[in-house]
Amino acid sequence: MSTATGVRVAAMRPEHATAVLEIYRLGIDEQNATFETAAPTWEVFDAAKSAEHRFVAVDDDGQVVGWAAVVPVSDRCAYAGVVEHSVYVHPDARGRGVGLALLTALITSTEAAGIWTIQSGVFPENTASLALHQRAGFRVIGTRERIGRHSGRWRDVVLIERRSPVID
């Protein structure tokens, strides 16, 4: 899949592991993307993410500049169409539409599979992520206040979701 951003969105494969985990680590180090404190091994990452719905953005030089993936929110059948997603863009590639290209691919993929809700939690300080998600059709559900401690301080999380307009 090609985009106007100068990146190609493709299925995430094992050969992308090093770049994907490095981009994840960079996001973790900024301390406004996740409660995680270290990137997992590829084996742990690979086992946790749904194989059908994970993508990388590759630039014209063949470098991975971002990724998106989902995990089921529950194994209960009532939640079969609900996933939680992550999207990370390399700091040097931000502001070029990479995140929107990844979210667009993710939405297309999940809707084709009958998934009706994509959700996530975003730190309120991560205003760029909140703006990106709004452009991609996500809405704010609410804020979970002081939901967890991160680097010694309590953090709020803004809950966002996108309900598919084509899955009923």
XYZ file of C-alpha atoms in Angstrom:
168
model
C 0.000 0.000 0.000
C 1.453 3.385 -0.986
C 0.700 6.726 0.583
C 1.358 10.373 -0.177
C 3.675 10.576 2.842
C 6.677 9.058 1.118
C 6.223 5.805 3.022
C 4.883 2.421 2.097
C 2.769 0.591 4.674
C 3.391 -3.152 4.758
C 2.678 -6.121 6.973
C 5.076 -6.332 9.916
C 7.443 -9.262 9.503
C 10.250 -10.755 11.624
C 12.883 -8.952 9.550
C 11.433 -5.663 10.863
C 11.988 -6.695 14.494
C 15.120 -4.673 15.235
C 13.702 -1.441 13.826
C 10.263 -1.951 15.407
C 11.739 -2.553 18.857
C 14.101 0.430 18.484
C 11.185 2.735 17.612
C 9.295 1.308 20.581
C 12.309 1.939 22.840
C 12.559 5.543 21.634
C 8.886 6.065 22.485
C 9.360 4.493 25.897
C 12.373 6.716 26.582
C 10.287 9.857 25.942
C 8.041 8.772 28.852
C 4.787 9.985 27.286
C 3.825 6.958 25.211
C 3.399 4.013 27.585
C 3.702 2.781 31.129
C 6.292 0.283 29.875
C 9.868 0.977 30.924
C 11.710 -1.272 28.459
C 10.996 -2.761 25.062
C 10.338 -6.499 25.142
C 12.198 -9.113 23.180
C 10.901 -9.813 19.697
C 9.569 -13.177 20.878
C 7.444 -11.530 23.580
C 6.297 -8.741 21.240
C 5.496 -11.206 18.446
C 3.470 -13.467 20.734
C 1.444 -10.563 22.159
C 0.410 -8.765 18.953
C -2.283 -10.039 16.581
C -0.450 -11.282 13.498
C -3.241 -10.180 11.130
C -3.244 -6.539 12.200
C 0.276 -5.215 12.517
C 2.010 -2.931 10.097
C 5.209 -1.025 9.479
C 5.781 2.184 7.545
C 8.870 1.959 5.342
C 10.445 5.062 3.811
C 11.977 5.459 0.349
C 15.345 4.308 1.735
C 13.850 1.055 2.991
C 13.997 2.109 6.644
C 11.157 1.299 9.045
C 9.932 4.644 10.390
C 6.848 3.532 12.319
C 4.627 0.654 13.314
C 1.110 -0.137 14.490
C -0.328 -3.280 16.046
C -3.303 -4.542 18.038
C -4.076 -6.950 20.839
C -7.491 -8.346 21.742
C -8.986 -6.670 24.809
C -10.483 -9.913 26.099
C -10.928 -13.553 25.203
C -14.639 -13.329 26.068
C -16.795 -13.761 22.957
C -18.737 -10.542 23.621
C -15.508 -8.592 22.984
C -14.420 -10.499 19.864
C -14.648 -7.302 17.799
C -12.721 -5.043 20.172
C -8.967 -4.507 20.069
C -6.483 -2.200 21.749
C -3.897 -0.670 19.488
C -0.484 0.948 19.614
C 1.089 3.223 17.023
C 4.679 4.478 17.209
C 6.570 6.734 14.812
C 10.325 7.302 14.831
C 11.056 10.822 16.175
C 12.795 11.781 12.906
C 9.709 10.827 10.861
C 7.047 12.627 12.870
C 4.868 15.275 11.273
C 4.964 13.615 7.841
C 1.710 11.644 7.984
C 3.337 8.348 8.946
C 1.045 7.811 11.936
C -2.078 8.525 9.895
C -0.933 6.147 7.148
C -0.426 3.413 9.756
C -3.781 4.040 11.440
C -5.534 4.035 8.060
C -4.027 0.629 7.235
C -4.947 -0.656 10.689
C -8.548 0.543 10.372
C -8.893 -1.019 6.922
C -7.482 -4.317 8.161
C -9.557 -4.532 11.319
C -12.803 -3.557 9.596
C -12.211 -6.211 6.927
C -11.932 -8.725 9.787
C -15.190 -7.595 11.412
C -13.617 -5.678 14.274
C -15.976 -2.905 15.345
C -13.954 -1.034 17.973
C -10.317 0.015 18.189
C -9.398 1.533 21.529
C -6.376 2.774 23.398
C -5.196 4.881 26.290
C -3.021 7.943 25.719
C -1.240 10.117 28.245
C -2.872 13.583 28.104
C 0.569 15.145 27.659
C 0.902 13.305 24.343
C -1.043 15.951 22.448
C 0.378 14.921 19.066
C -1.009 11.401 19.504
C -4.399 12.706 20.598
C -4.553 15.012 17.541
C -3.501 12.163 15.226
C -6.208 9.901 16.579
C -8.838 12.606 16.234
C -7.870 12.990 12.542
C -8.257 9.217 12.155
C -11.798 9.261 13.549
C -11.171 8.366 17.178
C -13.105 10.066 19.960
C -12.287 10.685 23.592
C -14.318 8.507 25.942
C -12.979 9.984 29.167
C -9.975 10.239 31.424
C -8.848 7.679 33.960
C -7.244 9.818 36.636
C -4.142 8.663 38.460
C -4.561 5.194 36.951
C -0.939 4.171 37.334
C 2.468 5.262 38.555
C 5.153 5.961 35.998
C 8.651 7.125 36.830
C 7.588 7.839 40.390
C 4.476 9.893 39.648
C 0.796 9.228 39.094
C -0.349 9.459 35.473
C -3.740 10.012 33.908
C -4.767 8.194 30.735
C -7.205 9.527 28.134
C -9.351 6.683 26.792
C -10.000 6.866 23.061
C -11.928 4.663 20.671
C -13.005 4.403 17.084
C -16.263 2.620 16.363
C -16.468 1.340 12.811
C -19.236 2.961 10.795
C -19.391 -0.122 8.550
C -19.620 -2.913 11.147
C -23.058 -3.195 12.721
